[in-house]
mmCIF file of C-alpha atoms in Angstrom:
data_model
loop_
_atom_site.group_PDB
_atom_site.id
_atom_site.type_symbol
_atom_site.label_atom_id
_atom_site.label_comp_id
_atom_site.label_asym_id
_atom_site.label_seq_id
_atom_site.Cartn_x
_atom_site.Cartn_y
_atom_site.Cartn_z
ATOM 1 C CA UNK A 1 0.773 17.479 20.517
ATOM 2 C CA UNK A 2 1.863 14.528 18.200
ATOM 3 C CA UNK A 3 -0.716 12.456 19.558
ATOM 4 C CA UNK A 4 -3.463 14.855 18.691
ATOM 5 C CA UNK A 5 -2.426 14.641 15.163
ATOM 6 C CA UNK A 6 -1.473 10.883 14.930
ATOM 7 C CA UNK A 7 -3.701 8.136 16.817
ATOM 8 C CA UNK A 8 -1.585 5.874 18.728
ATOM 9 C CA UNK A 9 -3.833 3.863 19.840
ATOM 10 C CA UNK A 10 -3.901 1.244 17.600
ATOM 11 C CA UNK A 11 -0.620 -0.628 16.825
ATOM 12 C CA UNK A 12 -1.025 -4.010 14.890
ATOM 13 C CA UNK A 13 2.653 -5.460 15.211
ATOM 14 C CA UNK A 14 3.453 -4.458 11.281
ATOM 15 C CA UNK A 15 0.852 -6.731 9.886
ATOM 16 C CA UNK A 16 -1.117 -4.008 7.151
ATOM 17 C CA UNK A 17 -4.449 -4.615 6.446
ATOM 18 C CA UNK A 18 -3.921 -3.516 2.549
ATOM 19 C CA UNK A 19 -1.372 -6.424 2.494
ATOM 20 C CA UNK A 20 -1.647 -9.847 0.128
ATOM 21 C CA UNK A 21 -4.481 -10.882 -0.752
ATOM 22 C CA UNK A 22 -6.762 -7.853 -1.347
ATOM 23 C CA UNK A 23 -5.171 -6.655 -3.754
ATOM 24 C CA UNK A 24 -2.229 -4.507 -2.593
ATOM 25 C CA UNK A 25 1.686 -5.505 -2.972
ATOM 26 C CA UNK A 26 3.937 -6.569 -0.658
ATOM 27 C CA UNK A 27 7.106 -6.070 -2.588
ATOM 28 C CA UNK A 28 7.508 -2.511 -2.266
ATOM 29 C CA UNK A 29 5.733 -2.104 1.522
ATOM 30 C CA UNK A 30 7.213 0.944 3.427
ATOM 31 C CA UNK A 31 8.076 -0.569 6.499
ATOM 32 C CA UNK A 32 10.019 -3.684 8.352
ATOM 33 C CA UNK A 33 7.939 -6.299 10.237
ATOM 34 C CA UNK A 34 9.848 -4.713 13.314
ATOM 35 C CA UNK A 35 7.695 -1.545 13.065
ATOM 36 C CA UNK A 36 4.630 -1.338 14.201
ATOM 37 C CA UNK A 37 1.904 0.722 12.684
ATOM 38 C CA UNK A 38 -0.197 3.917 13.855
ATOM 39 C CA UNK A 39 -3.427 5.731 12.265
ATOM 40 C CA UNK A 40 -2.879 8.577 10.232
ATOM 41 C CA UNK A 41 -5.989 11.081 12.057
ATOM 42 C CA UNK A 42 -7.093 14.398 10.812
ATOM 43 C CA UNK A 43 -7.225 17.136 12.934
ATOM 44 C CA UNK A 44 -10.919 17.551 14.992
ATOM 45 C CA UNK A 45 -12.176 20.069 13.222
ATOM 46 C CA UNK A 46 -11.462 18.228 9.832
ATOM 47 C CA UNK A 47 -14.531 15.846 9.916
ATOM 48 C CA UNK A 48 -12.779 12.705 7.566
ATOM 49 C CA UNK A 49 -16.907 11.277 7.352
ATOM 50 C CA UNK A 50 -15.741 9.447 4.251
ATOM 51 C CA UNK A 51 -13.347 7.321 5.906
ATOM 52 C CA UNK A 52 -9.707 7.817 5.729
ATOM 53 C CA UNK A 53 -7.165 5.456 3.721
ATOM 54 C CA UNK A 54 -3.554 7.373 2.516
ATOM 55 C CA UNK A 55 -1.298 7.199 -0.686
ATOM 56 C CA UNK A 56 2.233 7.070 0.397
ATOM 57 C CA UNK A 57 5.353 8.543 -1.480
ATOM 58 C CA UNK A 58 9.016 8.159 -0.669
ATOM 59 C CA UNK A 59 10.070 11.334 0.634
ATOM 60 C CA UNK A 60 12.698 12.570 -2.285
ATOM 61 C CA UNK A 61 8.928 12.485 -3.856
ATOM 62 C CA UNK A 62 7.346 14.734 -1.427
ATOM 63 C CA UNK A 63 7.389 18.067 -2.490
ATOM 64 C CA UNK A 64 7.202 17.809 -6.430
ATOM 65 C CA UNK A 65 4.076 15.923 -5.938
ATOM 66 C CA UNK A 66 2.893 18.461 -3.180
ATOM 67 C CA UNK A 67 3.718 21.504 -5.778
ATOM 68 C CA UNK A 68 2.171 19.712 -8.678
ATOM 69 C CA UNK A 69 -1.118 18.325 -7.132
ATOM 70 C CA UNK A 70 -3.981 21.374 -7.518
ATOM 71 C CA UNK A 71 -5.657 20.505 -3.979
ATOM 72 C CA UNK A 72 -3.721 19.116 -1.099
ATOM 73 C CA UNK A 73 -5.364 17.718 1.518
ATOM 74 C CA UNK A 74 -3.949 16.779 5.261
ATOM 75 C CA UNK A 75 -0.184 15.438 4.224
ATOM 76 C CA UNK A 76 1.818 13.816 6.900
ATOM 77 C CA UNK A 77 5.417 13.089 6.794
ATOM 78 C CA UNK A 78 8.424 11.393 8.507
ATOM 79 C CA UNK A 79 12.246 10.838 7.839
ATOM 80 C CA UNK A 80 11.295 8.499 4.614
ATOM 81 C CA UNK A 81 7.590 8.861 3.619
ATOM 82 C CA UNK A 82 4.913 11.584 3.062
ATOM 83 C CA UNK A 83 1.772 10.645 2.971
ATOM 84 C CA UNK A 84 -1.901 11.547 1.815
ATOM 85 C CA UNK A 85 -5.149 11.483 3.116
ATOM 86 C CA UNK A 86 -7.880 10.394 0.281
ATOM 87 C CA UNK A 87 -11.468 9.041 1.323
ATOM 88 C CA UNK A 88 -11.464 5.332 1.666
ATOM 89 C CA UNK A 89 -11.709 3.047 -1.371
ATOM 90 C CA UNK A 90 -9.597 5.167 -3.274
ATOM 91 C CA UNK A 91 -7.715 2.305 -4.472
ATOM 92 C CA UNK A 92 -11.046 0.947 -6.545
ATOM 93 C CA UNK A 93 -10.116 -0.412 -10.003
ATOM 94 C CA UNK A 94 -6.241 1.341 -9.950
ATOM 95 C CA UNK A 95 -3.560 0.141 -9.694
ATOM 96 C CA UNK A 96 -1.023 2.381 -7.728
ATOM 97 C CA UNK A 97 2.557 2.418 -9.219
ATOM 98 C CA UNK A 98 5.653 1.427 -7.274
ATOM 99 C CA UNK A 99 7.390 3.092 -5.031
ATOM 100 C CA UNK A 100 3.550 4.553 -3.751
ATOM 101 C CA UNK A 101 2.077 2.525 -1.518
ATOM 102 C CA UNK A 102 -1.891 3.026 -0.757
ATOM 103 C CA UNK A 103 -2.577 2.005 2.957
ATOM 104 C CA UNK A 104 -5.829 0.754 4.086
ATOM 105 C CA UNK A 105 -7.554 2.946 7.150
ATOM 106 C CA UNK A 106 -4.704 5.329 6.442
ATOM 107 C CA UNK A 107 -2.725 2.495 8.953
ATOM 108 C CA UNK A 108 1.115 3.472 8.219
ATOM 109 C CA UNK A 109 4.191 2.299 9.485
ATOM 110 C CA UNK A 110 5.217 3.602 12.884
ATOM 111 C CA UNK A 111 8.052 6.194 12.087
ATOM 112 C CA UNK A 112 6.451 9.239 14.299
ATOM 113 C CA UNK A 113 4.298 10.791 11.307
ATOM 114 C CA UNK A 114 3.496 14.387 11.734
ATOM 115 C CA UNK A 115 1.169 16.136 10.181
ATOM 116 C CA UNK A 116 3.050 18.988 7.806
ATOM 117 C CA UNK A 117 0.027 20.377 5.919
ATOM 118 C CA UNK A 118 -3.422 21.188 6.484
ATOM 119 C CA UNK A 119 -5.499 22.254 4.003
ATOM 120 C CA UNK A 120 -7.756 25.808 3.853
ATOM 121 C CA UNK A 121 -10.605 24.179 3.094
ATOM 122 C CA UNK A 122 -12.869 21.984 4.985
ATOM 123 C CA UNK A 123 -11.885 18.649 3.826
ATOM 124 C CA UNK A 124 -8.900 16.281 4.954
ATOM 125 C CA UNK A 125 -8.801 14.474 1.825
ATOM 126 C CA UNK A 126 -7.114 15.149 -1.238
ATOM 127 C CA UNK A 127 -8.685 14.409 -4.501
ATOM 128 C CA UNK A 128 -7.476 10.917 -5.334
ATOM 129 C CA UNK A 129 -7.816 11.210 -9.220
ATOM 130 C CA UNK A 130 -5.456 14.258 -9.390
ATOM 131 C CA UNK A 131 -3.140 12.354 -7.194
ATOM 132 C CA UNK A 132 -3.382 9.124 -8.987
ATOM 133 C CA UNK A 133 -2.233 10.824 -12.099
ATOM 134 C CA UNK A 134 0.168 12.424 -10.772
ATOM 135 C CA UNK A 135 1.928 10.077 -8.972
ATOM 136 C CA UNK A 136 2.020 8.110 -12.079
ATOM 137 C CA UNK A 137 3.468 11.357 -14.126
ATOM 138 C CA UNK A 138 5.852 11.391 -11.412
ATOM 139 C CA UNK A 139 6.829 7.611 -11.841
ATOM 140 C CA UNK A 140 6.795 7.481 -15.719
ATOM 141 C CA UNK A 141 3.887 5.106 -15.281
ATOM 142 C CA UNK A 142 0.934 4.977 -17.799
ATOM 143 C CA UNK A 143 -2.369 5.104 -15.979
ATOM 144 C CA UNK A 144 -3.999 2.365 -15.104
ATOM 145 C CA UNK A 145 -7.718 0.724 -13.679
ATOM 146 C CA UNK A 146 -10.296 -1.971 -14.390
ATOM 147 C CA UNK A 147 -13.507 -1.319 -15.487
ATOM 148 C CA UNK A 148 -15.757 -4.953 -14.338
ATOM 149 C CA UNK A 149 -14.731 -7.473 -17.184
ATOM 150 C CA UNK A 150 -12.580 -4.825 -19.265
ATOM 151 C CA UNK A 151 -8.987 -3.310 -18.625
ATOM 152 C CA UNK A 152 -8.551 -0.494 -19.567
ATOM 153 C CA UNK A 153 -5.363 2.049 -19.728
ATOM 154 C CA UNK A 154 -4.949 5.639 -21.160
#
């Protein structure tokens, strides 16, 4: 059953793709090099045909941000992280704020994810703007992105 909610089948050794140089932190990563990684997968009859990357909370996180966010869509979780699915290239021009973590091809690390909430509707993904925001209500942080040659904040 786990394995029809989580793809196993591809386990990179720890390395994540979202690491260094493109853009994403390591400080702050959610894992050990020990673990290895697995693909968070939506559910069959959940077409993801936007691609799938995933925003990443600590779990004493979890549930205020899952009460406050308007639309949910798939959220996994294990014993420390709980984690959403949002389209890929939802990390254009923002910058998450620490402790989130945004992870590439929704690649996580390997701590037997399960999937804890599937949404009504017919999309996977939740709406990364509302969860951007959020997440930075949640972490005191002002919001953030950069327009080509201009920064700008709120």
């Amino acid at each position: 059953m786990l394995r029809s909610m989580v793809s196993l089948l591809s386990t990179r050794g720890g390395r994540h793709a979202g690491r260094g140089d493109q853009g994403h932190r390591d400080a702050g990563a959610p894992w050990e090099e020990s673990l290895g990684e697995v693909q968070l997968i939506p559910p069959p009859q959940l077409p993801a045909t936007l691609g799938c990357d995933a925003v990443g909370v600590p779990a004493r996180h979890g549930l205020r941000l899952l009460g406050r966010l308007p639309g949910n869509g798939c959220v996994f979780t294990d014993s420390d992280w709980w984690w959403w699915l949002v389209p890929a290239g939802s990390d254009a021009d923002l910058r998450w704020p620490l402790p989130a973590y945004y992870a590439r091809g929704a690649y996580v690390p390997d701590r037997r994810p399960r999937l804890m909430r599937r949404p009504v509707c017919t999309s996977p993904y939740t709406p990364p703007i509302p969860l951007y925001l959020m997440v930075c209500q949640l972490t005191g942080t002002a919001p953030a992105w950069t327009v080509p040659g201009v920064e700008s904040r709120l």
